Short mmCIF file of C-alpha atoms and ligand atoms in Angstrom, two decimals:
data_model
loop_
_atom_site.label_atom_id
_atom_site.label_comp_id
_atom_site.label_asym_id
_atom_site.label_seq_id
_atom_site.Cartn_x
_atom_site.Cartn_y
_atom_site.Cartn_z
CA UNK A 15 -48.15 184.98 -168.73
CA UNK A 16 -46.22 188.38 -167.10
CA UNK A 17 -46.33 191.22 -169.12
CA UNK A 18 -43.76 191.11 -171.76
CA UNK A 19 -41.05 194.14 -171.87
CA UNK A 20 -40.70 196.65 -173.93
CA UNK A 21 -37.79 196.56 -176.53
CA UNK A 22 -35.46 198.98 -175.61
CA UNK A 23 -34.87 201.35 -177.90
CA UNK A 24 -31.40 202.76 -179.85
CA UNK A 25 -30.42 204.44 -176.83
CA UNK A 26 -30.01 201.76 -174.75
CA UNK A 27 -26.13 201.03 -173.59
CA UNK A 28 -26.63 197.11 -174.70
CA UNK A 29 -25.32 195.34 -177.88
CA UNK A 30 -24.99 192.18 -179.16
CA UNK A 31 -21.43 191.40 -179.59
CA UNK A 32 -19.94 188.94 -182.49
CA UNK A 33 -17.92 186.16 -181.38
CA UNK A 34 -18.09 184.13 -184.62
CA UNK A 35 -18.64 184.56 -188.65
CA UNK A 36 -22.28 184.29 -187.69
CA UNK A 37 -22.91 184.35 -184.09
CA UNK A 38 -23.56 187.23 -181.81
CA UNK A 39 -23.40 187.22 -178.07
CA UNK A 40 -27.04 188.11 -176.84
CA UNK A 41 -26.67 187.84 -172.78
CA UNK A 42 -26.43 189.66 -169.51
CA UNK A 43 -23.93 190.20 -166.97
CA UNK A 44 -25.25 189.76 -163.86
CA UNK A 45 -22.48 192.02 -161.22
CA UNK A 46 -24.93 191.75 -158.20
CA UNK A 47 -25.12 188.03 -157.85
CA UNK A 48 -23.84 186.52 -154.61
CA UNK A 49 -25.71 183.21 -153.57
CA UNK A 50 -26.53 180.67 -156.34
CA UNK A 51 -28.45 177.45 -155.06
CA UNK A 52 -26.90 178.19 -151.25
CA UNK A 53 -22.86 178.89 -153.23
CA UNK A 54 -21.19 182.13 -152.73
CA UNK A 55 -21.05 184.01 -156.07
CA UNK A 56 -18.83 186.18 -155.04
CA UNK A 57 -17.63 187.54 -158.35
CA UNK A 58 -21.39 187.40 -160.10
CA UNK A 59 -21.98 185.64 -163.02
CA UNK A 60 -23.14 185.86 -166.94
CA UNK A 61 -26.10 184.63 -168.51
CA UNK A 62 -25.19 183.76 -172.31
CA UNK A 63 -27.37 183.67 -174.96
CA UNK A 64 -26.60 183.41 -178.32
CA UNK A 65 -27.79 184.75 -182.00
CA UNK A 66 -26.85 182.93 -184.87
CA UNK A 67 -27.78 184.41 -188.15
CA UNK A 68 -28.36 181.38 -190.60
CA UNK A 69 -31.44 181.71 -192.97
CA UNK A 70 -33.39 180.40 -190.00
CA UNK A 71 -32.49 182.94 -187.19
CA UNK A 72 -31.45 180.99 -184.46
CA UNK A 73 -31.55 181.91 -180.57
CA UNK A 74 -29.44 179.72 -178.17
CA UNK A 75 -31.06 179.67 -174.65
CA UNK A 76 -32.19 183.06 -173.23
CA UNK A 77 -31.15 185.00 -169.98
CA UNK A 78 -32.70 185.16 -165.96
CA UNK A 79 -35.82 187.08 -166.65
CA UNK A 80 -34.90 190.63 -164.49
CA UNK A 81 -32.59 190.70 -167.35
CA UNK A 82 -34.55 190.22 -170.10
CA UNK A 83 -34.37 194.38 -171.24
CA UNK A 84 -30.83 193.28 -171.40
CA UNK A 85 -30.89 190.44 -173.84
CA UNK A 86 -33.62 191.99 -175.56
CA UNK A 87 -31.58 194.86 -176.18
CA UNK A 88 -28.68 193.32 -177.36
CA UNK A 89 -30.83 191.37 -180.18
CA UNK A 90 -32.35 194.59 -181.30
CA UNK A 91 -29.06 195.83 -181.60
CA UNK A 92 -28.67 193.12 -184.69
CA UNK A 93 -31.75 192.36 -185.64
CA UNK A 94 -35.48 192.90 -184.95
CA UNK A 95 -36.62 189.94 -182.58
CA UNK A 96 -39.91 189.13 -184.20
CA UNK A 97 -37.64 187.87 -187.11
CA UNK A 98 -36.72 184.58 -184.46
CA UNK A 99 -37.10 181.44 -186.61
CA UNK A 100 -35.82 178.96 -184.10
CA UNK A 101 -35.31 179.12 -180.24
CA UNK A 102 -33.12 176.11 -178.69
CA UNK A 103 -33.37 175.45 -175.22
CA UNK A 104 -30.49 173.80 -174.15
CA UNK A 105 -31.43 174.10 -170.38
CA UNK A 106 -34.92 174.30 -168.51
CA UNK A 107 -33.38 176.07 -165.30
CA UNK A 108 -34.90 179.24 -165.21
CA UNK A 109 -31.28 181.33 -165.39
CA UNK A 110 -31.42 180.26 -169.09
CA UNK A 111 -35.27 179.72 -169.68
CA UNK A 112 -36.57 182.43 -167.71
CA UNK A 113 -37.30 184.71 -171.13
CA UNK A 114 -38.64 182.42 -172.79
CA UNK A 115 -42.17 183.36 -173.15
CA UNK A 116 -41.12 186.81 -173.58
CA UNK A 117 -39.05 185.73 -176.79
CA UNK A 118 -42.26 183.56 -178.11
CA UNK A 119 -44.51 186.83 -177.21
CA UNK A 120 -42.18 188.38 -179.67
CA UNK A 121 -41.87 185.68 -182.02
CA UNK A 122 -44.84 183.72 -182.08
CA UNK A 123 -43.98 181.89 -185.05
CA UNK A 124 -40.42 180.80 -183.87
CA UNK A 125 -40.40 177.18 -183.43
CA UNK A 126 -39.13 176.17 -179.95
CA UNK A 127 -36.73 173.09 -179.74
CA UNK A 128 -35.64 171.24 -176.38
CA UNK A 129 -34.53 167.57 -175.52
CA UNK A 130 -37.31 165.24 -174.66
CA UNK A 131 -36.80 165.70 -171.13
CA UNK A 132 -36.55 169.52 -171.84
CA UNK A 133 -40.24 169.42 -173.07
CA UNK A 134 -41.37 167.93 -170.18
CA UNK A 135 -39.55 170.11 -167.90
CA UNK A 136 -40.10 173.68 -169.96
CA UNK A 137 -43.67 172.45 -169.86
CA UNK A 138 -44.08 172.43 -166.57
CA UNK A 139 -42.56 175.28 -165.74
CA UNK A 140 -44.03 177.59 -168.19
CA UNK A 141 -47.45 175.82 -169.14
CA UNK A 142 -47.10 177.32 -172.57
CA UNK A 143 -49.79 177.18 -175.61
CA UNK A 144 -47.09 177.10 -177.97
CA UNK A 145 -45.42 173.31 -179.07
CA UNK A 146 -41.89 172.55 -177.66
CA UNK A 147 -41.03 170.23 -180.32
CA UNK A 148 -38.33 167.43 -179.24
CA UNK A 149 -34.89 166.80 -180.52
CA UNK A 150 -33.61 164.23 -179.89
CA UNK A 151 -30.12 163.02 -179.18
CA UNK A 152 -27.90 163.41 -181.60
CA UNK A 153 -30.86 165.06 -184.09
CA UNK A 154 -30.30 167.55 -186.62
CA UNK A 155 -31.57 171.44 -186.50
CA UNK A 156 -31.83 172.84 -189.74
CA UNK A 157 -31.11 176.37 -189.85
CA UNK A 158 -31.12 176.34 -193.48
CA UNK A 159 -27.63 177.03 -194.61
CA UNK A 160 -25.99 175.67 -191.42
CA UNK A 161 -27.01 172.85 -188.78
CA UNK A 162 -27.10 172.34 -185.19
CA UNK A 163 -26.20 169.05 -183.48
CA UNK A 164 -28.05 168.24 -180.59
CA UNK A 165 -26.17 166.29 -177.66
CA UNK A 166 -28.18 164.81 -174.34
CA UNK A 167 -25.99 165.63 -171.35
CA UNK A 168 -28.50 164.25 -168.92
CA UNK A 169 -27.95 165.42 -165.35
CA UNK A 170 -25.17 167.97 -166.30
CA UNK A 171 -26.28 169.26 -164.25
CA UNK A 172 -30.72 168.75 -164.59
CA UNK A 173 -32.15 165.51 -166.29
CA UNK A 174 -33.15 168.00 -169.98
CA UNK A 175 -29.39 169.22 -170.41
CA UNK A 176 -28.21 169.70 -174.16
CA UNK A 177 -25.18 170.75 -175.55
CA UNK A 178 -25.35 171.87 -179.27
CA UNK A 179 -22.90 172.64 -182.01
CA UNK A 180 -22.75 174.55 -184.85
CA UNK A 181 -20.79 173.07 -187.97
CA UNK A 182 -20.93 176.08 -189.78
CA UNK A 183 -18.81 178.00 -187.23
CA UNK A 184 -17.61 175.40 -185.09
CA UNK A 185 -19.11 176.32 -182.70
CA UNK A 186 -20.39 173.83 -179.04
CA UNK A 187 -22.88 175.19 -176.93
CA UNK A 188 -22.68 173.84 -173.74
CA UNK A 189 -25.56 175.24 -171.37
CA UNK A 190 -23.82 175.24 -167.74
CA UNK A 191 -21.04 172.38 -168.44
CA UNK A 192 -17.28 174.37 -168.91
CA UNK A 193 -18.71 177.47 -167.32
CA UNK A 194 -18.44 179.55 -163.92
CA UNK A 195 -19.89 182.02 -162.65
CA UNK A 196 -17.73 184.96 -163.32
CA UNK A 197 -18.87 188.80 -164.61
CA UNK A 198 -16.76 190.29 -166.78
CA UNK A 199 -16.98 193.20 -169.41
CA UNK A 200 -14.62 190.28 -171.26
CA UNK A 201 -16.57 187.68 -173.01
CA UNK A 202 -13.63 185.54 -174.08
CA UNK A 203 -11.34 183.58 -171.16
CA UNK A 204 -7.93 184.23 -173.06
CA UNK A 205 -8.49 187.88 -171.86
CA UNK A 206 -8.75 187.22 -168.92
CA UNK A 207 -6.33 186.08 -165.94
CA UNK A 208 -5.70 182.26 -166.18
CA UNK A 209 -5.27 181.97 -161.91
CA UNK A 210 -8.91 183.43 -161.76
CA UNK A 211 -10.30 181.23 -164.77
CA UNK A 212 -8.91 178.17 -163.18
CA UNK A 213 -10.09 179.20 -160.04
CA UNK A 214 -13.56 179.85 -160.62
CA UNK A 215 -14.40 177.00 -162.97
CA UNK A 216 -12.72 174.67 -160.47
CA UNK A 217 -15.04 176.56 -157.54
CA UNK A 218 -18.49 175.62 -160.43
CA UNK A 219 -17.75 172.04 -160.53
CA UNK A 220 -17.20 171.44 -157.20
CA UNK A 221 -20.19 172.92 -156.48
CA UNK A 222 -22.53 172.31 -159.22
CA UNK A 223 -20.79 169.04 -160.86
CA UNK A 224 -19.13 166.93 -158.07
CA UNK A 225 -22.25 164.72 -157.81
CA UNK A 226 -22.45 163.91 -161.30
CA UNK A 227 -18.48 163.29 -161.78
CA UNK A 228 -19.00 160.03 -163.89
CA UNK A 229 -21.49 161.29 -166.01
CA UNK A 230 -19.04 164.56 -166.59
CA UNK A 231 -16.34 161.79 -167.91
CA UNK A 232 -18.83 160.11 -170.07
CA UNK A 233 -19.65 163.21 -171.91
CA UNK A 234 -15.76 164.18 -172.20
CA UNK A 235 -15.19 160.54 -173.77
CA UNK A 236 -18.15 160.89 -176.47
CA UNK A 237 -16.83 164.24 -177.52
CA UNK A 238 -13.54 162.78 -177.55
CA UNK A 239 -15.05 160.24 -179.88
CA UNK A 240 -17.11 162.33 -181.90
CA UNK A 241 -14.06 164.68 -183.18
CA UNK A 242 -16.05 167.65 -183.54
CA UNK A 243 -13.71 170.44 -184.74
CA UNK A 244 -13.97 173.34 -182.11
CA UNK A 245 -12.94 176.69 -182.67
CA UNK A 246 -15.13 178.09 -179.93
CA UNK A 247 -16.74 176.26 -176.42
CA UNK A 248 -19.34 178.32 -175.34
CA UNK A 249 -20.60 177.98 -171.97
CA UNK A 250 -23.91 180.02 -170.72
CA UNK A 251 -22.00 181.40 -167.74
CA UNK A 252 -18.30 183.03 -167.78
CA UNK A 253 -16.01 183.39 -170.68
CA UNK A 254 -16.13 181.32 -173.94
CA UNK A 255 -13.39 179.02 -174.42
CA UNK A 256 -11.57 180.12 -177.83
CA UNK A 257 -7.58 179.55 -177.92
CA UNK A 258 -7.59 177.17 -174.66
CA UNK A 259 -10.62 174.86 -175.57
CA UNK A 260 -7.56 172.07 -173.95
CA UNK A 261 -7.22 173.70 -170.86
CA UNK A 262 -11.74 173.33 -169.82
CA UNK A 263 -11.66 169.39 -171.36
CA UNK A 264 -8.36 168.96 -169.50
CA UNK A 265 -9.61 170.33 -165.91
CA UNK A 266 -12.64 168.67 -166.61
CA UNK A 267 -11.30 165.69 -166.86
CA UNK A 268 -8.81 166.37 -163.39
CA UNK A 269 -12.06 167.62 -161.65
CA UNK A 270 -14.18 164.33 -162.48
CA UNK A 271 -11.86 161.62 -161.83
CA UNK A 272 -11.41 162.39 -158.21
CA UNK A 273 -8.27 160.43 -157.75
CA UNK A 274 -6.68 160.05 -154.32
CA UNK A 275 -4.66 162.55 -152.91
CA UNK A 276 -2.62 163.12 -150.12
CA UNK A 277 -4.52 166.64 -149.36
CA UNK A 278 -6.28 166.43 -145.99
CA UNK A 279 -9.28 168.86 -145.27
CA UNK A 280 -9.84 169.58 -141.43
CA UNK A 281 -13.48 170.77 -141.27
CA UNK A 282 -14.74 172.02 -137.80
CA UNK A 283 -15.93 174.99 -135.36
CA UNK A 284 -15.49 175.14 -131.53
CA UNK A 285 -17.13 176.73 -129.03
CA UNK A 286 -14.54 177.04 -125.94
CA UNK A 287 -11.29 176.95 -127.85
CA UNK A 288 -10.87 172.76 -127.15
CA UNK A 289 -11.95 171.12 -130.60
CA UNK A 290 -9.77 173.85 -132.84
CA UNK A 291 -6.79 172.42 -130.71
CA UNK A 292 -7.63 168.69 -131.54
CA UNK A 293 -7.89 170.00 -135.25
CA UNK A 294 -4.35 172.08 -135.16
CA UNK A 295 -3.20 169.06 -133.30
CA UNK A 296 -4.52 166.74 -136.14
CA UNK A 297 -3.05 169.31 -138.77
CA UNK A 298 0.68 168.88 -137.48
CA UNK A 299 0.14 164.44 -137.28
CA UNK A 300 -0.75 164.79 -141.04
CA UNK A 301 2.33 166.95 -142.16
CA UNK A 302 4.23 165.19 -140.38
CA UNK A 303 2.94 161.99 -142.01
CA UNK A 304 3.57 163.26 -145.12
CA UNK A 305 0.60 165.24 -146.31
CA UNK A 306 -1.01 168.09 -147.00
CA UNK A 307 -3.28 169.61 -144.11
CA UNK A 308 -5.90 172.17 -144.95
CA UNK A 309 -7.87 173.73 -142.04
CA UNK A 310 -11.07 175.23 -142.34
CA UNK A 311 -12.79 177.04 -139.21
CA UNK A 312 -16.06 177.48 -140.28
CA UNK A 313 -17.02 180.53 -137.98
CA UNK A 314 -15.58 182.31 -140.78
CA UNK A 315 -16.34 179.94 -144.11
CA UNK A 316 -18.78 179.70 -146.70
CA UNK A 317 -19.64 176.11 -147.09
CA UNK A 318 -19.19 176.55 -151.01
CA UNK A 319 -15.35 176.96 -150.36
CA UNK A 320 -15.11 174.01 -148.39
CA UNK A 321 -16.98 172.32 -151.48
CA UNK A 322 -14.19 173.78 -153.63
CA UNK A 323 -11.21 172.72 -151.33
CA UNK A 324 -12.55 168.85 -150.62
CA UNK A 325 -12.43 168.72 -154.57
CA UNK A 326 -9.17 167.59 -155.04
CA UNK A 327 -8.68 166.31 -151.45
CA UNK A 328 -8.21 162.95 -150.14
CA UNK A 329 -9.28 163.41 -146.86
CA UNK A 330 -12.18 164.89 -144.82
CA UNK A 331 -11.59 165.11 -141.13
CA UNK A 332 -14.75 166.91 -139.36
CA UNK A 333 -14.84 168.03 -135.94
CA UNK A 334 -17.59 169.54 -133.95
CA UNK A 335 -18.61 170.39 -130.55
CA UNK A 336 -21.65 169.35 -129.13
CA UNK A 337 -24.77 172.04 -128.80
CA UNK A 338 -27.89 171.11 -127.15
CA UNK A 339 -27.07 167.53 -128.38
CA UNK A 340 -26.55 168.45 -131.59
CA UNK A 341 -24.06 169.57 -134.68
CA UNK A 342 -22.55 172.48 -134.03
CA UNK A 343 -25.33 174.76 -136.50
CA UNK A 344 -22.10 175.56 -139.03
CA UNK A 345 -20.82 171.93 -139.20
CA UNK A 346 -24.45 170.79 -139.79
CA UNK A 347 -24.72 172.81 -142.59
CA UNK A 348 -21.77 172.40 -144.31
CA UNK A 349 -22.39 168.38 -143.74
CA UNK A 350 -25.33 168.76 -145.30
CA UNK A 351 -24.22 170.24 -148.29
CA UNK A 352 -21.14 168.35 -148.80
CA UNK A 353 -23.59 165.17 -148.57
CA UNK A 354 -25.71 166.33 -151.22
CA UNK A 355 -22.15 166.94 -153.63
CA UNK A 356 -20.84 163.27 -152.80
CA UNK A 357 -17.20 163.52 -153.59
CA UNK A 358 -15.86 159.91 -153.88
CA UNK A 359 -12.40 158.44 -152.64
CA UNK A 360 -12.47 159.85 -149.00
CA UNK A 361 -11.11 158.52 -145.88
CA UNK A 362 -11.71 160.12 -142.51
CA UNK A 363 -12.62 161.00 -138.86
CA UNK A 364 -15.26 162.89 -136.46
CA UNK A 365 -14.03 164.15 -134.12
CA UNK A 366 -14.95 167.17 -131.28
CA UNK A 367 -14.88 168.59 -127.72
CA UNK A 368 -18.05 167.96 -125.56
CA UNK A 369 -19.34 169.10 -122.06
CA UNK A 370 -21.71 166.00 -121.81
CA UNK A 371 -23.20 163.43 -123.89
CA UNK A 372 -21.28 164.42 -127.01
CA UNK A 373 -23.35 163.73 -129.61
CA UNK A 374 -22.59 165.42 -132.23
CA UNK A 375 -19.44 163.41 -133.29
CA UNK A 376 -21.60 160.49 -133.70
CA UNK A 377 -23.49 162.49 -135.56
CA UNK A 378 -20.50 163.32 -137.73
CA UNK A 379 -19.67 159.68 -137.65
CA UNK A 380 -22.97 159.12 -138.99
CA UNK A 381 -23.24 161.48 -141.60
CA UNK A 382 -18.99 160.51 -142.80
CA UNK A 383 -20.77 156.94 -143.07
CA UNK A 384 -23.33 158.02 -145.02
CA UNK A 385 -21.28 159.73 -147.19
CA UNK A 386 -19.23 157.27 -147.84
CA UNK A 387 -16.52 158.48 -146.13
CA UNK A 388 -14.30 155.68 -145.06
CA UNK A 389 -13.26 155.75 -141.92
CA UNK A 390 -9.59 154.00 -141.18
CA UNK A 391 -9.16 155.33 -137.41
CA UNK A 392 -12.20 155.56 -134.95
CA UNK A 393 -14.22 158.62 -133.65
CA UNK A 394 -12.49 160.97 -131.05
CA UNK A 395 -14.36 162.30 -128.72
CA UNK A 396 -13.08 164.04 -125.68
CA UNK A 397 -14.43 166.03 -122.30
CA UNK A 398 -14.05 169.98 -121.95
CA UNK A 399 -10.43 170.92 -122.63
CA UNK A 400 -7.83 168.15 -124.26
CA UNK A 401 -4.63 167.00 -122.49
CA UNK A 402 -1.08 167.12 -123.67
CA UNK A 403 -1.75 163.08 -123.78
CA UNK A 404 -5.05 164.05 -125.72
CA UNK A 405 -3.04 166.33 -128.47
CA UNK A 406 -0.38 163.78 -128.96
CA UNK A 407 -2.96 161.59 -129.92
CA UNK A 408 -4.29 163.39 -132.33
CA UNK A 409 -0.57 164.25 -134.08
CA UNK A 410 -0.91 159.91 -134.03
CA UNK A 411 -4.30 159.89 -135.52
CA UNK A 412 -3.35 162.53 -137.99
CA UNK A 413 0.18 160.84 -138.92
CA UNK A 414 -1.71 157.38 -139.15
CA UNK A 415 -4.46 159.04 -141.71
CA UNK A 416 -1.54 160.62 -143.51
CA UNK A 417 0.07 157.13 -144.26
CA UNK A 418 -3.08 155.90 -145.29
CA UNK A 419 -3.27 158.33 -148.03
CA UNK A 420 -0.11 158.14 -149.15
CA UNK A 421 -0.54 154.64 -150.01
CA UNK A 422 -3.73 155.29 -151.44
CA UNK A 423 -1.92 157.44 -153.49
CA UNK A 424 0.64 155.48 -154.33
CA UNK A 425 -1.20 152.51 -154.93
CA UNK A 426 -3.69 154.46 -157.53
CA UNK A 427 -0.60 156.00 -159.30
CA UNK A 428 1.22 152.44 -160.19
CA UNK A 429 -1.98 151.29 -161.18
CA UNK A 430 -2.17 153.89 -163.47
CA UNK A 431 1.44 153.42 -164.63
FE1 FEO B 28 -27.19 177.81 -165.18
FE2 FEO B 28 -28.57 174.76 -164.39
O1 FEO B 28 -28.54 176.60 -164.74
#
């Protein structure tokens, strides 16, 4: 085990804040960050912990570990951390676990709690002496005068997610789930600007959720079913959801349906000028049919913000030139990721400009396939520079792709009439 820090001491700028009767926020803001898992961070993130003072004290998940001074800090600010009863772990990944043995160095008598799967995973990460004793779903904590309710959330987002709740205050912990990443000196989201919230939790699902969509809708439907009074929903990254608990379960529940839409996403990099044509050529067929073209050159795009605008798309149109018979390097990556995220109800089209050979729109073709893209129009692949006969094809191709999602559209909104 790494050497564990030093407690700061009463000088340090850190303290816990209260966000409840009995709960203090514990955790770090993290300004710096800028890549998480390959997505742009580009406003940073939190790591929140949380202190609940019942008779048993209580620690909710900890903080990345170049932070720990931080966390540390902010419980010495309240109380002294050898007097840690009970440690949850609502989440193995190490941006919540990562103190963990530094908080049992301090507390070795603190009994450590986790799902089952959380054992197994905390286990092997850590390789700890101490017992991670199991809770299992829907299992009681008790913290003596109060109780925590433990919820599995498998796969939101790692097989040992938990969400817990507090009766006393009302409180649900949710590990990643309603989060962002987001630093702020604010710790609640109704200070904070509504455009960015919405923004930036729509920008975490897409890129941390999308894959597990169905699972996300389960999880709203059981809380839905369960009833659980909640004053507070708070997430480990970003604000806590206090006065607009609604607006989180109602985006969530936008985010993971993935209806159709008539939004189309036009994906793609050129080399000489010719495949940006066919896409701006594309972009006018599909207004012109009725929707709503989005073009993203990606000499100048982080794949995570093409993750966040196919979210609520209905189309993904992908167009690449060929390089050494290959992907274009940018639309390779981006593929890549996007097939790992597997956003449902697409229709499409690879296209691209080519020299020779031109393989890297079948390789698009392949990769739409594999994603599950439909297809409703076939590849278009072209030599060097396109035609006026070329463009007007594409405005075709784009108008044809636009009336397909219209009555995609339409057809999913009478059935939900
Ligand atoms: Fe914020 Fe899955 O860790």
């Amino acid at each position: 085990m790494s050497t564990c820090p030093d407690i700061p001491g009463a000088d340090s700028p850190y303290r816990a804040l209260p966000i409840s009767d009995h709960v203090y926020w514990v955790g770090a803001v993290d300004w710096a960050l800028r890549d998480f898992h390959g997505y742009a961070t580009e406003r940073g993130t939190t790591y929140n912990a949380f202190l609940i003072l019942a008779d048993k004290v209580t620690l909710i998940d900890t903080v990345k570990r170049p932070f720990a001074d931080e966390m540390f800090a902010r419980i010495a600010s309240v109380i002294d951390p050898a007097k840690i009863d009970v440690i949850v772990s609502d989440h193995s990944e190490m941006d919540h676990s990562g103190c963990l043995p530094d908080v049992l160095a301090r507390a070795p008598h603190a009994a450590l709690y986790a799902s089952p799967n959380g054992v197994k995973a905390l286990t092997d990460h850590f390789h700890l002496a101490h017992p991670i004793l199991a809770v299992k779903d829907g299992e009681q904590i008790d913290l003596g005068n109060m109780a925590l309710t433990c919820l599995e959330t498998r796969m939101l987002h790692w097989p040992d997610s938990m969400v817990s709740y507090l009766d006393a205050d009302r409180i649900l912990f949710t590990n990643d789930a309603f989060g962002m990443h987001y630093a702020t000196a604010e710790r609640f989201a109704d200070d904070l600007d509504p455009a960015i919230l919405y923004h930036e939790a729509k920008n975490y699902f897409a890129n941390i959720l999308t894959p597990y969509a169905g699972l996300v809708l389960k999880v709203l439907d059981r809380l839905q079913g369960l009833a659980l009074p909640m004053d507070i929903i708070a997430p480990d990254h970003g604000p806590l959801w206090r006065e607009d608990t609604e607006s989180i379960l109602g985006w969530y529940t936008e985010w993971a349906e993935q209806c159709p839409t008539t939004k189309a996403l036009i994906v793609y990099d050129t080399m000489w000028g010719s495949t940006e044509k066919m896409a701006r050529a594309l972009a006018e067929g599909l207004a012109a049919g009725g929707a709503q073209p989005k073009l993203i050159p990606l000499s100048g795009s982080h794949r995570s913000d093409v993750a966040l605008e196919l979210l609520d798309a209905g189309a993904l149109l992908v167009g690449s030139p060929t390089l050494n018979n290959n992907l274009f390097p940018t639309v390779a990556d981006v593929l890549y990721y996007l097939k790992g995220l597997r956003k449902q109800n697409l229709i499409g089209l690879a296209f691209g400009s080519c020299g020779w050979g031109g393989e890297a729109v079948t390789q698009v073709q392949e990769l739409l396939t594999a994603m599950k893209v439909e297809q409703v129009v076939d590849p278009l692949k072209i030599k060097y520079v396109p035609t006026g006969d070329v463009l007007a094809r594409c405005v075709a191709l784009g108008t044809q792709i636009a009336e397909t999602l219209r009555a995609r559209t339409q057809e999913h909104n009478d059935a939900e009439v």
